[in-house]
Amino acid sequence: MFYHDKRLQYKVRVEKPNPQFARLLQQAIGGIEGEIRVCLQYLFQAWGNRGPVKYRDMLLETGTEEISHIEMLSTAVALNLEGASGNMVEKIVQENPVVGEIMGGMDPRHYLSTGLAAMATDSNGVPFNGSWIVASGNTVADMYSNVAAESTGRALATRLWKSTDDPGMKDMLSFLIARDTMHQNQWLAVIEELGGMNAHPVPNSFPQSEENQQFNYSFVSTNIENEALTYEGSRFTHGPSIDGKGEFKVVKAQPLGDEPKLGAPAPEGFAQTEQMTNNDGILGTLSDMVSK
């Protein structure tokens, strides 16, 4: 059950509306680094969580908080678009030249599709993509994905902060940046609580004895131009592995398998007649193929 408080989580004020900045804010709503992504990611992780109930509760709480961030940003977009309700829109209707030039960088759909409101899209108007959501059922794997999501989200928020001189927008973004700081540390704390580096490799429930022991800690160099390349002194190629369960080494890439050979096309796939050969180049009749 979700409940709504009409008051925003944090104040949102715009001193000088800026339709162009409204377009930039869309990335923080519906972009791959945005709040819709982390909101749904945390909620889906919670809804499918099995294990200690505290992690489910934590994810539900944080995912719900992210709804409030979508609300804040959508409000900020609407307030910034109030500057587009005068001469700018009149010119679009009356003159009808290249829309992008008249609007000076404003997203035309902010006017055409929403009547000066936010959308579930990124800054280019591309709709939010649910395939960005990671909810694997493995808590440590999900926490790493969450750290990455908060890291790219914080990078975006800092760039937005740098892109505006509006005191109200800077204040709102400083709050969102602070929450990204907390959430990064929150997810890292869960990883530490679940064993930190000792939780690796993820999933740690799969027996490493079943891995190919020649390659589980080998850096495979595919650089064909420099056979002497050994990354001397690099942490990822020499010394004990991060999980403490192996030893890093460098191996030169080489083909260990044979050249792939596929059978002739299936008749029901309706390839060209000239394709109906085996890998020795022998042409077979359609009836032969069917009989086989």
Coordinates of C-alpha atoms in Angstrom, one line a residue:
M1 CA 0.0 0.0 0.0
F2 CA 1.3 3.4 -0.9
Y3 CA 0.2 6.7 0.6
H4 CA 0.7 10.2 -0.8
D5 CA 1.5 13.4 1.0
K6 CA 0.6 16.5 -1.1
R7 CA 3.7 18.3 0.2
L8 CA 7.0 17.8 -1.6
Q9 CA 9.8 16.0 0.0
Y10 CA 12.0 19.1 -0.5
K11 CA 11.2 22.6 -1.7
V12 CA 11.2 23.3 -5.4
R13 CA 11.4 26.9 -6.5
V14 CA 12.3 28.6 -9.8
E15 CA 13.2 32.3 -9.7
K16 CA 13.6 32.6 -13.5
P17 CA 11.7 30.1 -15.7
N18 CA 13.9 28.5 -18.3
P19 CA 12.3 26.2 -20.9
Q20 CA 15.7 25.0 -22.1
F21 CA 16.7 23.9 -18.6
A22 CA 13.3 22.1 -18.4
R23 CA 14.4 20.0 -21.3
L24 CA 17.7 19.2 -19.5
L25 CA 15.8 18.2 -16.4
Q26 CA 14.0 15.5 -18.4
Q27 CA 17.1 13.4 -18.4
A28 CA 16.9 13.2 -14.6
I29 CA 13.3 12.0 -14.9
G30 CA 13.2 9.5 -17.8
G31 CA 16.8 9.0 -18.9
I32 CA 18.9 5.9 -18.1
E33 CA 20.5 7.9 -15.2
G34 CA 17.1 9.2 -14.0
E35 CA 14.8 8.8 -11.1
I36 CA 12.2 6.6 -12.9
R37 CA 14.9 4.0 -13.4
V38 CA 16.1 3.9 -9.8
C39 CA 12.5 4.1 -8.4
L40 CA 11.3 1.1 -10.4
Q41 CA 14.6 -0.8 -10.0
Y42 CA 14.4 -0.6 -6.2
L43 CA 10.7 -1.5 -6.1
F44 CA 11.0 -4.5 -8.4
Q45 CA 14.0 -5.7 -6.4
A46 CA 11.9 -5.4 -3.2
W47 CA 8.9 -7.1 -4.7
G48 CA 11.0 -10.1 -5.7
N49 CA 13.3 -10.1 -2.7
R50 CA 13.8 -13.4 -0.8
G51 CA 16.0 -13.5 2.3
P52 CA 16.3 -11.2 5.3
V53 CA 13.1 -9.1 5.4
K54 CA 15.1 -5.9 6.3
Y55 CA 16.5 -5.7 2.8
R56 CA 13.0 -5.9 1.3
D57 CA 11.8 -3.2 3.6
M58 CA 14.9 -1.0 2.9
L59 CA 14.3 -1.3 -0.9
L60 CA 10.6 -0.5 -0.5
E61 CA 11.4 2.6 1.5
T62 CA 14.1 3.9 -0.9
G63 CA 12.1 3.1 -4.0
T64 CA 9.2 5.0 -2.5
E65 CA 11.4 7.9 -1.8
E66 CA 12.5 8.0 -5.4
I67 CA 8.8 8.6 -6.4
S68 CA 9.1 11.8 -4.5
H69 CA 12.2 12.8 -6.5
I70 CA 10.2 12.2 -9.8
E71 CA 7.6 14.5 -8.3
M72 CA 10.1 17.2 -7.5
L73 CA 11.7 17.1 -10.9
S74 CA 8.4 17.1 -12.7
T75 CA 7.4 20.1 -10.7
A76 CA 10.6 21.8 -11.6
V77 CA 10.0 21.1 -15.3
A78 CA 6.5 22.6 -15.1
L79 CA 7.8 25.7 -13.2
N80 CA 10.6 26.2 -15.7
L81 CA 8.1 25.9 -18.6
E82 CA 6.0 28.7 -17.3
G83 CA 8.4 30.9 -19.1
A84 CA 7.3 29.4 -22.4
S85 CA 3.6 30.5 -22.1
G86 CA 4.1 34.0 -23.7
N87 CA 5.6 35.2 -26.9
M88 CA 7.6 32.0 -27.5
V89 CA 4.5 29.8 -28.0
E90 CA 2.7 32.6 -29.9
K91 CA 5.5 32.6 -32.4
I92 CA 5.3 28.9 -32.9
V93 CA 1.6 29.1 -33.6
Q94 CA 1.7 32.2 -35.8
E95 CA 5.0 31.8 -37.8
N96 CA 5.4 28.0 -37.9
P97 CA 9.1 27.9 -39.1
V98 CA 11.6 25.4 -37.8
V99 CA 10.3 24.7 -34.3
G100 CA 13.7 24.0 -32.8
E101 CA 15.1 27.4 -33.8
I102 CA 12.1 29.4 -32.5
M103 CA 12.0 27.5 -29.2
G104 CA 15.7 28.0 -28.7
G105 CA 16.4 24.5 -27.4
M106 CA 13.0 23.9 -25.7
D107 CA 11.5 20.5 -26.4
P108 CA 8.5 21.2 -28.6
R109 CA 6.6 18.3 -27.0
H110 CA 6.6 20.2 -23.7
Y111 CA 4.1 22.5 -25.5
L112 CA 2.6 20.2 -28.1
S113 CA 2.0 17.0 -26.1
T114 CA 1.7 18.1 -22.4
G115 CA 0.7 21.8 -22.4
L116 CA 3.9 22.8 -20.5
A117 CA 4.4 19.8 -18.2
A118 CA 7.0 17.1 -17.7
M119 CA 7.0 13.8 -19.6
A120 CA 8.3 10.2 -18.9
T121 CA 11.1 10.8 -21.4
D122 CA 14.8 11.7 -21.5
S123 CA 16.1 15.1 -22.7
N124 CA 15.7 14.0 -26.3
G125 CA 12.1 13.0 -25.9
V126 CA 12.9 9.3 -25.9
P127 CA 10.4 7.4 -23.7
F128 CA 11.7 5.7 -20.6
N129 CA 12.9 2.1 -21.3
G130 CA 12.0 -0.6 -18.7
S131 CA 14.8 -2.8 -19.9
W132 CA 17.2 -0.6 -17.9
I133 CA 15.8 -2.0 -14.7
V134 CA 18.0 -4.6 -13.0
A135 CA 16.3 -6.9 -10.4
S136 CA 18.2 -10.2 -10.5
G137 CA 17.1 -11.8 -7.3
N138 CA 20.7 -11.9 -6.1
T139 CA 21.0 -9.2 -3.4
V140 CA 24.7 -8.4 -3.8
A141 CA 24.4 -8.3 -7.6
D142 CA 21.5 -5.9 -7.3
M143 CA 23.4 -3.7 -4.8
Y144 CA 26.2 -3.3 -7.3
S145 CA 23.8 -2.3 -10.0
N146 CA 22.2 0.2 -7.5
V147 CA 25.6 1.7 -6.8
A148 CA 26.2 2.2 -10.5
A149 CA 22.8 3.7 -11.0
E150 CA 23.3 6.1 -8.1
S151 CA 26.8 7.0 -9.4
T152 CA 25.6 7.9 -12.9
G153 CA 22.6 9.7 -11.4
R154 CA 24.8 11.7 -9.1
A155 CA 27.1 12.6 -12.1
L156 CA 24.1 13.8 -14.0
A157 CA 22.8 15.8 -11.1
T158 CA 26.1 17.6 -10.6
R159 CA 26.2 18.5 -14.3
L160 CA 22.7 19.9 -14.1
W161 CA 23.7 21.9 -11.0
K162 CA 26.6 23.3 -13.1
S163 CA 24.3 24.1 -16.0
T164 CA 22.0 26.5 -14.1
D165 CA 22.4 29.8 -12.3
D166 CA 18.9 29.7 -10.7
P167 CA 19.3 29.6 -6.9
G168 CA 16.2 27.5 -6.5
M169 CA 17.3 24.9 -9.0
K170 CA 20.7 24.7 -7.5
D171 CA 19.2 24.2 -4.0
M172 CA 16.9 21.4 -5.2
L173 CA 19.7 19.7 -7.1
S174 CA 22.0 20.0 -4.0
F175 CA 19.4 18.0 -2.1
L176 CA 19.1 15.3 -4.8
I177 CA 22.9 15.1 -5.0
A178 CA 23.0 14.6 -1.2
R179 CA 20.5 11.8 -1.5
D180 CA 22.6 10.1 -4.2
T181 CA 25.6 10.3 -1.8
M182 CA 23.6 8.5 0.9
H183 CA 22.2 5.9 -1.4
Q184 CA 25.6 5.0 -2.8
N185 CA 26.8 4.5 0.7
Q186 CA 23.6 2.6 1.7
W187 CA 24.0 0.0 -1.1
L188 CA 27.8 -0.4 -0.3
A189 CA 26.9 -0.9 3.3
V190 CA 24.6 -3.8 2.4
I191 CA 27.4 -5.3 0.3
E192 CA 29.7 -5.0 3.3
E193 CA 27.1 -6.5 5.6
L194 CA 26.8 -9.5 3.3
G195 CA 30.5 -10.2 3.3
G196 CA 32.1 -7.5 1.2
M197 CA 34.8 -8.9 -1.0
N198 CA 34.2 -12.3 0.7
A199 CA 30.9 -12.3 -1.1
H200 CA 32.7 -12.7 -4.4
P201 CA 32.5 -14.1 -6.9
V202 CA 28.8 -13.3 -7.2
P203 CA 26.8 -15.5 -6.9
N204 CA 28.9 -17.1 -4.2
S205 CA 26.5 -20.0 -4.0
F206 CA 27.9 -21.6 -7.2
P207 CA 30.8 -24.0 -6.5
Q208 CA 34.0 -22.6 -8.0
S209 CA 35.3 -26.1 -8.5
E210 CA 32.9 -26.2 -11.5
E211 CA 34.7 -23.2 -13.1
N212 CA 37.4 -23.6 -15.7
Q213 CA 40.4 -23.2 -13.4
Q214 CA 42.7 -21.9 -16.2
F215 CA 40.6 -18.8 -16.8
N216 CA 38.8 -17.8 -13.6
Y217 CA 41.6 -15.3 -12.6
S218 CA 43.3 -14.8 -16.0
F219 CA 43.4 -11.4 -17.8
V220 CA 43.1 -12.3 -21.5
S221 CA 45.1 -9.9 -23.6
T222 CA 43.7 -9.6 -27.2
N223 CA 46.3 -7.0 -28.2
I224 CA 47.8 -8.5 -31.4
E225 CA 50.3 -5.7 -31.9
N226 CA 52.3 -6.0 -28.7
E227 CA 53.0 -9.5 -27.6
A228 CA 55.1 -8.2 -24.7
L229 CA 52.3 -6.3 -23.2
T230 CA 52.0 -7.5 -19.6
Y231 CA 50.5 -4.6 -17.6
E232 CA 53.4 -4.7 -15.1
G233 CA 52.3 -3.3 -11.8
S234 CA 48.6 -3.4 -12.6
R235 CA 46.4 -4.6 -9.8
F236 CA 44.1 -6.5 -12.1
T237 CA 46.8 -8.6 -13.7
H238 CA 49.3 -9.5 -10.9
G239 CA 49.0 -10.7 -7.3
P240 CA 46.2 -12.1 -5.3
S241 CA 42.7 -11.7 -6.7
I242 CA 40.4 -9.2 -5.0
D243 CA 38.3 -12.0 -3.5
G244 CA 41.4 -13.7 -2.2
K245 CA 40.5 -16.9 -3.8
G246 CA 42.9 -16.9 -6.8
E247 CA 46.0 -15.3 -8.3
F248 CA 45.8 -12.8 -11.2
K249 CA 47.9 -13.5 -14.3
V250 CA 48.0 -12.5 -18.0
V251 CA 47.5 -14.9 -20.8
K252 CA 47.8 -14.2 -24.5
A253 CA 44.5 -14.7 -26.4
Q254 CA 44.6 -17.7 -28.7
P255 CA 41.9 -19.8 -30.4
L256 CA 41.0 -22.8 -28.3
G257 CA 38.0 -23.9 -30.4
D258 CA 37.5 -24.9 -34.1
E259 CA 36.2 -22.9 -36.9
P260 CA 32.4 -23.0 -36.6
K261 CA 30.5 -25.0 -39.2
L262 CA 26.8 -24.7 -39.5
G263 CA 24.4 -27.0 -41.3
A264 CA 22.4 -26.0 -44.4
P265 CA 19.5 -23.6 -44.0
A266 CA 16.2 -25.2 -42.8
P267 CA 13.8 -25.5 -45.8
E268 CA 11.0 -23.9 -43.8
G269 CA 13.2 -20.8 -43.4
F270 CA 13.0 -20.1 -47.1
A271 CA 16.6 -19.1 -47.8
Q272 CA 17.8 -18.7 -51.3
T273 CA 18.3 -22.0 -53.3
E274 CA 22.0 -21.2 -53.7
Q275 CA 22.3 -21.2 -49.9
M276 CA 21.0 -24.8 -49.6
T277 CA 24.4 -26.3 -49.3
N278 CA 26.3 -28.0 -46.5
N279 CA 29.6 -26.6 -45.3
D280 CA 31.5 -28.6 -48.0
G281 CA 29.7 -26.5 -50.6
I282 CA 27.6 -29.5 -51.8
L283 CA 24.2 -28.3 -53.1
G284 CA 21.2 -30.3 -51.9
T285 CA 17.8 -30.4 -53.5
L286 CA 14.8 -29.0 -51.6
S287 CA 13.3 -32.5 -51.5
D288 CA 16.6 -33.9 -50.0
M289 CA 16.5 -31.2 -47.4
V290 CA 12.9 -32.0 -46.5
S291 CA 13.5 -35.7 -46.3
K292 CA 16.4 -35.1 -43.9

